Amino acid sequence: MSSATLGLDIGGTKIASGLVGLDGTVAEADATPTLGSGRQVVDQVAEIIDTYRTRHPIDTVGLAVPGGVDPRTGIITAAPNLAWLGLDLADRLHTHLPSSIFVHVDNDAGAAAWAEHRFGRHRDGDSLLLVTVGTGLGGGVVANGALVRGFTGAGGEIGHLPLLPGGRTCECGSHGCWEQYASGQALHRAAQAAGWDTATAGYDILRAAHQGDSEAADVVAGVAAHLVHGIMILTAILDPARVLLGGGLGTDPLFHFFVQEAAAQAELTPPRARVPLHPASLGVMAGVIGAADLARHATCGIATRA
């Protein structure tokens, strides 16, 4: 793949990587557990890049990281799981890498949204809202064909939308954040409260709901309703052409059924009688694909920011 760009999606538990072609296809995809945090992960990222460089003439690297990235400076403004607050990751990597290698850093959910916009199954149109529902809740926004990063780079951090003021305490220190009511951890907590007191409570109650357990169905429907409530707020503000659900829970067919049911029952006002709601299509490599494509655009001076 002579025209490929290297993409890495750096998470708190694993680092996914691959060579991404101009058409969004991925070659030599790999994933490795994240080793610690801070400087240790920087060294690990440099080693992964060097491994690819031994096999390919790489001159452009795109990195997707959790948390905010200042769009003007590339400095990480929030990444609690990796202890990278205030880090200029591209600059730090260049202590390991040749200066000729261009390194671009972006938010992971934003990169995934960009990948879906550019290469996903539902890529028609110039706007979309991606809501990633995994253990937590995140997202990315594409508007008028550009990725919305915001002034500080925190655009799309939708998990901390104050859904219920004065509600549950969130890890961020606020109360009532959307993530506390519509995420994998929220489903797990609701399942345990309903008596599914196991390590896999969230999945167990989801399966029971589909097997006809009415109590389980009510619990899952409650989490789905909170998810749709937040989506309604965002669609009223953003007016996207479509909404995509990503993440392990968001793309689960069992959960998606309840989300569609909640959306059908929601009171949406004209002119948006119903915003199309689909599962995201690129799976676990979306961040890798988006990071690489954003880096490629940056090297060409093509704007991707709204």
PDB file of C-alpha atoms in Angstrom:
ATOM      1  CA  MET A   1       0.000   0.000   0.000  1.00  0.00           C
ATOM      2  CA  SER A   2       2.336   2.727  -1.218  1.00  0.00           C
ATOM      3  CA  SER A   3      -0.281   5.444  -0.665  1.00  0.00           C
ATOM      4  CA  ALA A   4      -1.193   4.306   2.860  1.00  0.00           C
ATOM      5  CA  THR A   5      -1.003   6.432   5.993  1.00  0.00           C
ATOM      6  CA  LEU A   6      -0.422   4.927   9.434  1.00  0.00           C
ATOM      7  CA  GLY A   7      -3.289   5.389  11.896  1.00  0.00           C
ATOM      8  CA  LEU A   8      -3.293   4.652  15.633  1.00  0.00           C
ATOM      9  CA  ASP A   9      -6.240   4.729  18.033  1.00  0.00           C
ATOM     10  CA  ILE A  10      -4.779   5.053  21.531  1.00  0.00           C
ATOM     11  CA  GLY A  11      -7.065   3.947  24.341  1.00  0.00           C
ATOM     12  CA  GLY A  12      -6.654   3.337  28.037  1.00  0.00           C
ATOM     13  CA  THR A  13      -6.682  -0.450  27.554  1.00  0.00           C
ATOM     14  CA  LYS A  14      -5.431  -1.022  23.997  1.00  0.00           C
ATOM     15  CA  ILE A  15      -3.782   0.651  21.017  1.00  0.00           C
ATOM     16  CA  ALA A  16      -5.226  -0.236  17.606  1.00  0.00           C
ATOM     17  CA  SER A  17      -3.190   0.467  14.492  1.00  0.00           C
ATOM     18  CA  GLY A  18      -3.128  -0.101  10.761  1.00  0.00           C
ATOM     19  CA  LEU A  19      -2.132   1.214   7.352  1.00  0.00           C
ATOM     20  CA  VAL A  20      -5.054   3.130   5.847  1.00  0.00           C
ATOM     21  CA  GLY A  21      -5.445   3.567   2.106  1.00  0.00           C
ATOM     22  CA  LEU A  22      -7.010   6.479   0.251  1.00  0.00           C
ATOM     23  CA  ASP A  23     -10.285   4.541   0.119  1.00  0.00           C
ATOM     24  CA  GLY A  24     -10.361   3.886   3.870  1.00  0.00           C
ATOM     25  CA  THR A  25      -9.331   0.240   3.665  1.00  0.00           C
ATOM     26  CA  VAL A  26      -7.001  -1.031   6.385  1.00  0.00           C
ATOM     27  CA  ALA A  27      -4.005  -3.324   5.964  1.00  0.00           C
ATOM     28  CA  GLU A  28      -1.815  -4.895   8.648  1.00  0.00           C
ATOM     29  CA  ALA A  29      -4.347  -4.091  11.363  1.00  0.00           C
ATOM     30  CA  ASP A  30      -3.088  -4.777  14.859  1.00  0.00           C
ATOM     31  CA  ALA A  31      -4.020  -4.188  18.490  1.00  0.00           C
ATOM     32  CA  THR A  32      -1.859  -4.353  21.576  1.00  0.00           C
ATOM     33  CA  PRO A  33      -2.592  -3.748  25.286  1.00  0.00           C
ATOM     34  CA  THR A  34      -1.749  -0.248  26.504  1.00  0.00           C
ATOM     35  CA  LEU A  35       1.222  -0.340  28.858  1.00  0.00           C
ATOM     36  CA  GLY A  36       0.665   1.977  31.796  1.00  0.00           C
ATOM     37  CA  SER A  37       0.252   5.696  31.159  1.00  0.00           C
ATOM     38  CA  GLY A  38       2.176   8.901  30.581  1.00  0.00           C
ATOM     39  CA  ARG A  39       5.704   8.580  29.183  1.00  0.00           C
ATOM     40  CA  GLN A  40       5.448   4.779  29.035  1.00  0.00           C
ATOM     41  CA  VAL A  41       2.622   4.973  26.496  1.00  0.00           C
ATOM     42  CA  VAL A  42       4.470   7.618  24.456  1.00  0.00           C
ATOM     43  CA  ASP A  43       7.407   5.209  24.200  1.00  0.00           C
ATOM     44  CA  GLN A  44       5.044   2.391  23.259  1.00  0.00           C
ATOM     45  CA  VAL A  45       3.433   4.460  20.491  1.00  0.00           C
ATOM     46  CA  ALA A  46       6.879   5.325  19.111  1.00  0.00           C
ATOM     47  CA  GLU A  47       7.800   1.623  19.092  1.00  0.00           C
ATOM     48  CA  ILE A  48       4.608   0.718  17.210  1.00  0.00           C
ATOM     49  CA  ILE A  49       5.338   3.386  14.601  1.00  0.00           C
ATOM     50  CA  ASP A  50       8.917   2.136  14.259  1.00  0.00           C
ATOM     51  CA  THR A  51       7.668  -1.427  13.754  1.00  0.00           C
ATOM     52  CA  TYR A  52       5.600  -0.330  10.768  1.00  0.00           C
ATOM     53  CA  ARG A  53       8.494   1.790   9.478  1.00  0.00           C
ATOM     54  CA  THR A  54      10.702  -1.290   9.238  1.00  0.00           C
ATOM     55  CA  ARG A  55       8.290  -2.639   6.608  1.00  0.00           C
ATOM     56  CA  HIS A  56       6.933   0.501   4.906  1.00  0.00           C
ATOM     57  CA  PRO A  57       8.186   4.011   3.950  1.00  0.00           C
ATOM     58  CA  ILE A  58       5.835   5.906   6.285  1.00  0.00           C
ATOM     59  CA  ASP A  59       5.891   9.709   6.244  1.00  0.00           C
ATOM     60  CA  THR A  60       2.460  10.510   7.769  1.00  0.00           C
ATOM     61  CA  VAL A  61       0.960   9.278  11.050  1.00  0.00           C
ATOM     62  CA  GLY A  62      -2.479  10.032  12.492  1.00  0.00           C
ATOM     63  CA  LEU A  63      -3.174   9.537  16.197  1.00  0.00           C
ATOM     64  CA  ALA A  64      -6.611   9.338  17.826  1.00  0.00           C
ATOM     65  CA  VAL A  65      -6.578   9.936  21.592  1.00  0.00           C
ATOM     66  CA  PRO A  66      -9.288  10.046  24.271  1.00  0.00           C
ATOM     67  CA  GLY A  67     -10.118  13.510  25.553  1.00  0.00           C
ATOM     68  CA  GLY A  68      -9.678  16.976  24.112  1.00  0.00           C
ATOM     69  CA  VAL A  69      -7.008  18.119  21.662  1.00  0.00           C
ATOM     70  CA  ASP A  70      -6.498  21.843  21.052  1.00  0.00           C
ATOM     71  CA  PRO A  71      -7.101  22.239  17.288  1.00  0.00           C
ATOM     72  CA  ARG A  72      -4.670  25.184  17.070  1.00  0.00           C
ATOM     73  CA  THR A  73      -1.700  23.685  18.913  1.00  0.00           C
ATOM     74  CA  GLY A  74      -2.236  19.918  18.982  1.00  0.00           C
ATOM     75  CA  ILE A  75      -1.768  19.958  22.762  1.00  0.00           C
ATOM     76  CA  ILE A  76      -3.888  17.450  24.685  1.00  0.00           C
ATOM     77  CA  THR A  77      -6.297  19.329  26.953  1.00  0.00           C
ATOM     78  CA  ALA A  78      -7.838  16.300  28.695  1.00  0.00           C
ATOM     79  CA  ALA A  79      -6.829  12.622  28.797  1.00  0.00           C
ATOM     80  CA  PRO A  80      -7.245  11.375  32.380  1.00  0.00           C
ATOM     81  CA  ASN A  81      -6.713   7.682  31.604  1.00  0.00           C
ATOM     82  CA  LEU A  82      -3.318   8.342  30.015  1.00  0.00           C
ATOM     83  CA  ALA A  83      -1.964  11.189  32.208  1.00  0.00           C
ATOM     84  CA  TRP A  84      -1.276  13.322  29.140  1.00  0.00           C
ATOM     85  CA  LEU A  85      -2.791  16.644  30.214  1.00  0.00           C
ATOM     86  CA  GLY A  86      -0.888  19.496  28.540  1.00  0.00           C
ATOM     87  CA  LEU A  87       1.207  17.149  26.408  1.00  0.00           C
ATOM     88  CA  ASP A  88       2.258  18.048  22.869  1.00  0.00           C
ATOM     89  CA  LEU A  89       2.229  14.427  21.734  1.00  0.00           C
ATOM     90  CA  ALA A  90       3.509  15.067  18.216  1.00  0.00           C
ATOM     91  CA  ASP A  91       6.462  17.049  19.561  1.00  0.00           C
ATOM     92  CA  ARG A  92       7.257  14.397  22.174  1.00  0.00           C
ATOM     93  CA  LEU A  93       7.174  11.626  19.574  1.00  0.00           C
ATOM     94  CA  HIS A  94       9.665  13.517  17.457  1.00  0.00           C
ATOM     95  CA  THR A  95      12.286  12.875  20.147  1.00  0.00           C
ATOM     96  CA  HIS A  96      12.025   9.254  18.947  1.00  0.00           C
ATOM     97  CA  LEU A  97      11.104   9.734  15.275  1.00  0.00           C
ATOM     98  CA  PRO A  98      12.690  11.568  12.337  1.00  0.00           C
ATOM     99  CA  SER A  99      11.457  15.153  11.937  1.00  0.00           C
ATOM    100  CA  SER A 100      10.424  14.298   8.381  1.00  0.00           C
ATOM    101  CA  ILE A 101       7.509  12.204   9.668  1.00  0.00           C
ATOM    102  CA  PHE A 102       4.336  14.296   9.956  1.00  0.00           C
ATOM    103  CA  VAL A 103       2.303  13.472  13.079  1.00  0.00           C
ATOM    104  CA  HIS A 104      -1.287  14.667  13.508  1.00  0.00           C
ATOM    105  CA  VAL A 105      -3.272  14.264  16.760  1.00  0.00           C
ATOM    106  CA  ASP A 106      -7.066  14.330  17.103  1.00  0.00           C
ATOM    107  CA  ASN A 107      -9.831  13.211  19.467  1.00  0.00           C
ATOM    108  CA  ASP A 108     -10.754   9.527  19.131  1.00  0.00           C
ATOM    109  CA  ALA A 109     -14.544   9.888  18.880  1.00  0.00           C
ATOM    110  CA  GLY A 110     -14.144  12.776  16.444  1.00  0.00           C
ATOM    111  CA  ALA A 111     -11.823  10.637  14.337  1.00  0.00           C
ATOM    112  CA  ALA A 112     -14.386   7.827  14.341  1.00  0.00           C
ATOM    113  CA  ALA A 113     -17.146  10.238  13.280  1.00  0.00           C
ATOM    114  CA  TRP A 114     -14.938  11.526  10.461  1.00  0.00           C
ATOM    115  CA  ALA A 115     -14.268   7.962   9.301  1.00  0.00           C
ATOM    116  CA  GLU A 116     -17.994   7.173   9.210  1.00  0.00           C
ATOM    117  CA  HIS A 117     -18.621  10.397   7.286  1.00  0.00           C
ATOM    118  CA  ARG A 118     -15.924   9.621   4.737  1.00  0.00           C
ATOM    119  CA  PHE A 119     -16.095   5.848   4.370  1.00  0.00           C
ATOM    120  CA  GLY A 120     -19.030   4.417   6.332  1.00  0.00           C
ATOM    121  CA  ARG A 121     -22.114   2.696   4.982  1.00  0.00           C
ATOM    122  CA  HIS A 122     -24.236   5.796   5.699  1.00  0.00           C
ATOM    123  CA  ARG A 123     -21.799   8.406   4.372  1.00  0.00           C
ATOM    124  CA  ASP A 124     -24.198  10.203   2.021  1.00  0.00           C
ATOM    125  CA  GLY A 125     -24.814  13.797   3.095  1.00  0.00           C
ATOM    126  CA  ASP A 126     -22.569  16.375   4.745  1.00  0.00           C
ATOM    127  CA  SER A 127     -23.581  16.038   8.395  1.00  0.00           C
ATOM    128  CA  LEU A 128     -23.890  13.342  11.026  1.00  0.00           C
ATOM    129  CA  LEU A 129     -23.889  12.801  14.773  1.00  0.00           C
ATOM    130  CA  LEU A 130     -22.005   9.759  16.050  1.00  0.00           C
ATOM    131  CA  VAL A 131     -22.906   8.606  19.560  1.00  0.00           C
ATOM    132  CA  THR A 132     -20.545   5.949  20.913  1.00  0.00           C
ATOM    133  CA  VAL A 133     -22.159   3.843  23.629  1.00  0.00           C
ATOM    134  CA  GLY A 134     -19.641   1.591  25.333  1.00  0.00           C
ATOM    135  CA  THR A 135     -18.640   1.475  28.978  1.00  0.00           C
ATOM    136  CA  GLY A 136     -19.037   5.249  28.844  1.00  0.00           C
ATOM    137  CA  LEU A 137     -20.636   7.623  26.358  1.00  0.00           C
ATOM    138  CA  GLY A 138     -18.919   9.791  23.756  1.00  0.00           C
ATOM    139  CA  GLY A 139     -19.421  11.145  20.304  1.00  0.00           C
ATOM    140  CA  GLY A 140     -18.378  13.191  17.340  1.00  0.00           C
ATOM    141  CA  VAL A 141     -20.086  15.680  15.056  1.00  0.00           C
ATOM    142  CA  VAL A 142     -19.628  16.393  11.360  1.00  0.00           C
ATOM    143  CA  ALA A 143     -21.390  19.524  10.077  1.00  0.00           C
ATOM    144  CA  ASN A 144     -21.263  20.951   6.556  1.00  0.00           C
ATOM    145  CA  GLY A 145     -18.649  18.344   5.670  1.00  0.00           C
ATOM    146  CA  ALA A 146     -16.259  19.334   8.485  1.00  0.00           C
ATOM    147  CA  LEU A 147     -15.415  17.798  11.851  1.00  0.00           C
ATOM    148  CA  VAL A 148     -16.663  19.951  14.734  1.00  0.00           C
ATOM    149  CA  ARG A 149     -13.816  20.292  17.236  1.00  0.00           C
ATOM    150  CA  GLY A 150     -14.850  23.443  19.062  1.00  0.00           C
ATOM    151  CA  PHE A 151     -12.660  26.238  20.429  1.00  0.00           C
ATOM    152  CA  THR A 152     -10.662  24.091  22.880  1.00  0.00           C
ATOM    153  CA  GLY A 153     -10.971  20.800  21.009  1.00  0.00           C
ATOM    154  CA  ALA A 154     -13.609  19.398  23.367  1.00  0.00           C
ATOM    155  CA  GLY A 155     -16.423  19.555  20.817  1.00  0.00           C
ATOM    156  CA  GLY A 156     -18.283  16.255  20.775  1.00  0.00           C
ATOM    157  CA  GLU A 157     -17.676  15.412  24.458  1.00  0.00           C
ATOM    158  CA  ILE A 158     -21.390  14.695  24.658  1.00  0.00           C
ATOM    159  CA  GLY A 159     -21.215  12.209  27.527  1.00  0.00           C
ATOM    160  CA  HIS A 160     -21.052  15.138  29.921  1.00  0.00           C
ATOM    161  CA  LEU A 161     -24.169  16.848  28.631  1.00  0.00           C
ATOM    162  CA  PRO A 162     -26.055  17.780  31.855  1.00  0.00           C
ATOM    163  CA  LEU A 163     -29.101  15.608  31.226  1.00  0.00           C
ATOM    164  CA  LEU A 164     -30.500  15.673  34.765  1.00  0.00           C
ATOM    165  CA  PRO A 165     -29.238  18.637  36.835  1.00  0.00           C
ATOM    166  CA  GLY A 166     -28.605  17.557  40.409  1.00  0.00           C
ATOM    167  CA  GLY A 167     -28.544  13.891  39.381  1.00  0.00           C
ATOM    168  CA  ARG A 168     -25.928  11.204  39.860  1.00  0.00           C
ATOM    169  CA  THR A 169     -22.353  12.251  40.532  1.00  0.00           C
ATOM    170  CA  CYS A 170     -20.123  11.771  37.504  1.00  0.00           C
ATOM    171  CA  GLU A 171     -16.403  10.963  37.470  1.00  0.00           C
ATOM    172  CA  CYS A 172     -15.855  14.428  35.976  1.00  0.00           C
ATOM    173  CA  GLY A 173     -17.154  16.005  39.196  1.00  0.00           C
ATOM    174  CA  SER A 174     -20.460  17.246  37.801  1.00  0.00           C
ATOM    175  CA  HIS A 175     -23.904  15.829  38.457  1.00  0.00           C
ATOM    176  CA  GLY A 176     -26.498  14.356  36.123  1.00  0.00           C
ATOM    177  CA  CYS A 177     -24.220  13.807  33.110  1.00  0.00           C
ATOM    178  CA  TRP A 178     -25.820  11.920  30.223  1.00  0.00           C
ATOM    179  CA  GLU A 179     -23.202   9.156  30.529  1.00  0.00           C
ATOM    180  CA  GLN A 180     -24.512   8.281  33.980  1.00  0.00           C
ATOM    181  CA  TYR A 181     -27.892   7.299  32.517  1.00  0.00           C
ATOM    182  CA  ALA A 182     -27.171   6.030  28.994  1.00  0.00           C
ATOM    183  CA  SER A 183     -24.045   3.860  28.779  1.00  0.00           C
ATOM    184  CA  GLY A 184     -22.752   0.392  29.490  1.00  0.00           C
ATOM    185  CA  GLN A 185     -21.989   1.334  33.077  1.00  0.00           C
ATOM    186  CA  ALA A 186     -25.494   2.791  33.435  1.00  0.00           C
ATOM    187  CA  LEU A 187     -27.076  -0.433  32.150  1.00  0.00           C
ATOM    188  CA  HIS A 188     -24.852  -2.492  34.454  1.00  0.00           C
ATOM    189  CA  ARG A 189     -25.841  -0.369  37.447  1.00  0.00           C
ATOM    190  CA  ALA A 190     -29.553  -0.550  36.561  1.00  0.00           C
ATOM    191  CA  ALA A 191     -29.324  -4.329  36.095  1.00  0.00           C
ATOM    192  CA  GLN A 192     -27.678  -4.803  39.482  1.00  0.00           C
ATOM    193  CA  ALA A 193     -30.350  -2.648  41.116  1.00  0.00           C
ATOM    194  CA  ALA A 194     -32.970  -4.938  39.547  1.00  0.00           C
ATOM    195  CA  GLY A 195     -31.333  -8.078  40.951  1.00  0.00           C
ATOM    196  CA  TRP A 196     -28.878  -9.154  38.242  1.00  0.00           C
ATOM    197  CA  ASP A 197     -25.949  -9.016  40.651  1.00  0.00           C
ATOM    198  CA  THR A 198     -23.218 -10.476  38.428  1.00  0.00           C
ATOM    199  CA  ALA A 199     -20.089  -9.257  36.681  1.00  0.00           C
ATOM    200  CA  THR A 200     -21.985  -9.494  33.372  1.00  0.00           C
ATOM    201  CA  ALA A 201     -25.196  -7.957  34.695  1.00  0.00           C
ATOM    202  CA  GLY A 202     -25.625  -5.577  31.747  1.00  0.00           C
ATOM    203  CA  TYR A 203     -25.414  -8.323  29.135  1.00  0.00           C
ATOM    204  CA  ASP A 204     -27.485 -10.732  31.267  1.00  0.00           C
ATOM    205  CA  ILE A 205     -30.389  -8.323  31.603  1.00  0.00           C
ATOM    206  CA  LEU A 206     -30.235  -7.466  27.901  1.00  0.00           C
ATOM    207  CA  ARG A 207     -30.517 -11.158  27.021  1.00  0.00           C
ATOM    208  CA  ALA A 208     -33.330 -11.684  29.532  1.00  0.00           C
ATOM    209  CA  ALA A 209     -35.257  -8.769  28.036  1.00  0.00           C
ATOM    210  CA  HIS A 210     -35.153 -10.364  24.603  1.00  0.00           C
ATOM    211  CA  GLN A 211     -36.281 -13.672  26.079  1.00  0.00           C
ATOM    212  CA  GLY A 212     -39.484 -12.043  27.293  1.00  0.00           C
ATOM    213  CA  ASP A 213     -38.659 -11.012  30.868  1.00  0.00           C
ATOM    214  CA  SER A 214     -40.855  -7.941  31.322  1.00  0.00           C
ATOM    215  CA  GLU A 215     -38.900  -6.570  34.301  1.00  0.00           C
ATOM    216  CA  ALA A 216     -35.649  -6.827  32.366  1.00  0.00           C
ATOM    217  CA  ALA A 217     -37.262  -5.190  29.343  1.00  0.00           C
ATOM    218  CA  ASP A 218     -38.377  -2.255  31.494  1.00  0.00           C
ATOM    219  CA  VAL A 219     -34.823  -1.719  32.776  1.00  0.00           C
ATOM    220  CA  VAL A 220     -33.257  -1.826  29.309  1.00  0.00           C
ATOM    221  CA  ALA A 221     -36.001   0.387  27.907  1.00  0.00           C
ATOM    222  CA  GLY A 222     -35.255   2.957  30.607  1.00  0.00           C
ATOM    223  CA  VAL A 223     -31.593   3.201  29.600  1.00  0.00           C
ATOM    224  CA  ALA A 224     -32.574   3.366  25.918  1.00  0.00           C
ATOM    225  CA  ALA A 225     -35.062   6.140  26.681  1.00  0.00           C
ATOM    226  CA  HIS A 226     -32.357   8.210  28.386  1.00  0.00           C
ATOM    227  CA  LEU A 227     -30.131   7.692  25.351  1.00  0.00           C
ATOM    228  CA  VAL A 228     -32.858   8.845  22.974  1.00  0.00           C
ATOM    229  CA  HIS A 229     -33.642  11.831  25.228  1.00  0.00           C
ATOM    230  CA  GLY A 230     -30.079  13.096  24.862  1.00  0.00           C
ATOM    231  CA  ILE A 231     -30.070  12.397  21.132  1.00  0.00           C
ATOM    232  CA  MET A 232     -33.248  14.471  20.767  1.00  0.00           C
ATOM    233  CA  ILE A 233     -31.560  17.409  22.495  1.00  0.00           C
ATOM    234  CA  LEU A 234     -28.536  17.182  20.211  1.00  0.00           C
ATOM    235  CA  THR A 235     -30.564  16.772  17.026  1.00  0.00           C
ATOM    236  CA  ALA A 236     -32.577  19.858  17.951  1.00  0.00           C
ATOM    237  CA  ILE A 237     -29.319  21.817  18.190  1.00  0.00           C
ATOM    238  CA  LEU A 238     -27.310  20.250  15.361  1.00  0.00           C
ATOM    239  CA  ASP A 239     -29.989  19.150  12.872  1.00  0.00           C
ATOM    240  CA  PRO A 240     -27.840  16.275  11.506  1.00  0.00           C
ATOM    241  CA  ALA A 241     -28.775  14.314   8.413  1.00  0.00           C
ATOM    242  CA  ARG A 242     -28.414  11.101  10.396  1.00  0.00           C
ATOM    243  CA  VAL A 243     -27.449   9.726  13.796  1.00  0.00           C
ATOM    244  CA  LEU A 244     -25.101   6.747  14.087  1.00  0.00           C
ATOM    245  CA  LEU A 245     -24.678   4.588  17.174  1.00  0.00           C
ATOM    246  CA  GLY A 246     -21.202   3.193  17.748  1.00  0.00           C
ATOM    247  CA  GLY A 247     -19.421   1.430  20.570  1.00  0.00           C
ATOM    248  CA  GLY A 248     -19.876  -2.088  21.905  1.00  0.00           C
ATOM    249  CA  LEU A 249     -23.342  -1.453  23.345  1.00  0.00           C
ATOM    250  CA  GLY A 250     -24.512   1.006  20.699  1.00  0.00           C
ATOM    251  CA  THR A 251     -23.998  -1.505  17.883  1.00  0.00           C
ATOM    252  CA  ASP A 252     -25.401  -4.479  19.807  1.00  0.00           C
ATOM    253  CA  PRO A 253     -28.523  -5.635  17.892  1.00  0.00           C
ATOM    254  CA  LEU A 254     -30.366  -6.432  21.125  1.00  0.00           C
ATOM    255  CA  PHE A 255     -29.851  -2.950  22.564  1.00  0.00           C
ATOM    256  CA  HIS A 256     -30.418  -1.264  19.213  1.00  0.00           C
ATOM    257  CA  PHE A 257     -33.915  -2.778  19.114  1.00  0.00           C
ATOM    258  CA  PHE A 258     -34.830  -0.986  22.349  1.00  0.00           C
ATOM    259  CA  VAL A 259     -33.293   2.270  21.127  1.00  0.00           C
ATOM    260  CA  GLN A 260     -35.393   2.134  17.958  1.00  0.00           C
ATOM    261  CA  GLU A 261     -38.487   1.464  20.062  1.00  0.00           C
ATOM    262  CA  ALA A 262     -37.709   4.445  22.297  1.00  0.00           C
ATOM    263  CA  ALA A 263     -37.081   6.647  19.257  1.00  0.00           C
ATOM    264  CA  ALA A 264     -40.395   5.613  17.712  1.00  0.00           C
ATOM    265  CA  GLN A 265     -42.232   6.601  20.893  1.00  0.00           C
ATOM    266  CA  ALA A 266     -40.395   9.902  21.402  1.00  0.00           C
ATOM    267  CA  GLU A 267     -42.246  13.114  20.768  1.00  0.00           C
ATOM    268  CA  LEU A 268     -40.236  14.748  17.996  1.00  0.00           C
ATOM    269  CA  THR A 269     -41.438  18.103  16.758  1.00  0.00           C
ATOM    270  CA  PRO A 270     -41.567  19.295  13.111  1.00  0.00           C
ATOM    271  CA  PRO A 271     -39.744  19.780  10.833  1.00  0.00           C
ATOM    272  CA  ARG A 272     -37.684  16.774  11.986  1.00  0.00           C
ATOM    273  CA  ALA A 273     -40.362  14.137  12.374  1.00  0.00           C
ATOM    274  CA  ARG A 274     -37.695  11.412  12.543  1.00  0.00           C
ATOM    275  CA  VAL A 275     -33.919  11.563  12.193  1.00  0.00           C
ATOM    276  CA  PRO A 276     -32.511   8.365  10.629  1.00  0.00           C
ATOM    277  CA  LEU A 277     -30.826   6.281  13.333  1.00  0.00           C
ATOM    278  CA  HIS A 278     -28.381   3.558  12.260  1.00  0.00           C
ATOM    279  CA  PRO A 279     -25.602   1.438  13.784  1.00  0.00           C
ATOM    280  CA  ALA A 280     -22.135   2.713  12.875  1.00  0.00           C
ATOM    281  CA  SER A 281     -20.553   0.489  10.231  1.00  0.00           C
ATOM    282  CA  LEU A 282     -16.757   0.672  10.597  1.00  0.00           C
ATOM    283  CA  GLY A 283     -16.430  -1.104  13.930  1.00  0.00           C
ATOM    284  CA  VAL A 284     -13.306  -1.057  16.075  1.00  0.00           C
ATOM    285  CA  MET A 285     -11.091   0.364  13.309  1.00  0.00           C
ATOM    286  CA  ALA A 286     -13.100   3.580  12.891  1.00  0.00           C
ATOM    287  CA  GLY A 287     -10.680   5.593  15.039  1.00  0.00           C
ATOM    288  CA  VAL A 288      -7.666   4.257  13.140  1.00  0.00           C
ATOM    289  CA  ILE A 289      -9.254   5.068   9.774  1.00  0.00           C
ATOM    290  CA  GLY A 290     -10.343   8.546  10.851  1.00  0.00           C
ATOM    291  CA  ALA A 291      -6.999   9.423  12.449  1.00  0.00           C
ATOM    292  CA  ALA A 292      -5.115   8.471   9.291  1.00  0.00           C
ATOM    293  CA  ASP A 293      -7.491  10.308   6.967  1.00  0.00           C
ATOM    294  CA  LEU A 294      -7.438  13.470   9.100  1.00  0.00           C
ATOM    295  CA  ALA A 295      -3.627  13.373   9.081  1.00  0.00           C
ATOM    296  CA  ARG A 296      -3.598  12.968   5.311  1.00  0.00           C
ATOM    297  CA  HIS A 297      -5.902  15.968   4.926  1.00  0.00           C
ATOM    298  CA  ALA A 298      -3.703  18.010   7.277  1.00  0.00           C
ATOM    299  CA  THR A 299      -0.592  17.335   5.198  1.00  0.00           C
ATOM    300  CA  CYS A 300      -2.436  18.568   2.107  1.00  0.00           C
ATOM    301  CA  GLY A 301      -3.765  21.667   3.860  1.00  0.00           C
ATOM    302  CA  ILE A 302      -7.366  20.540   3.356  1.00  0.00           C
ATOM    303  CA  ALA A 303      -9.679  21.932   6.042  1.00  0.00           C
ATOM    304  CA  THR A 304     -11.520  19.361   8.179  1.00  0.00           C
ATOM    305  CA  ARG A 305     -12.512  21.681  11.019  1.00  0.00           C
ATOM    306  CA  ALA A 306     -15.796  23.492  11.581  1.00  0.00           C
TER     307      ALA A 306
END
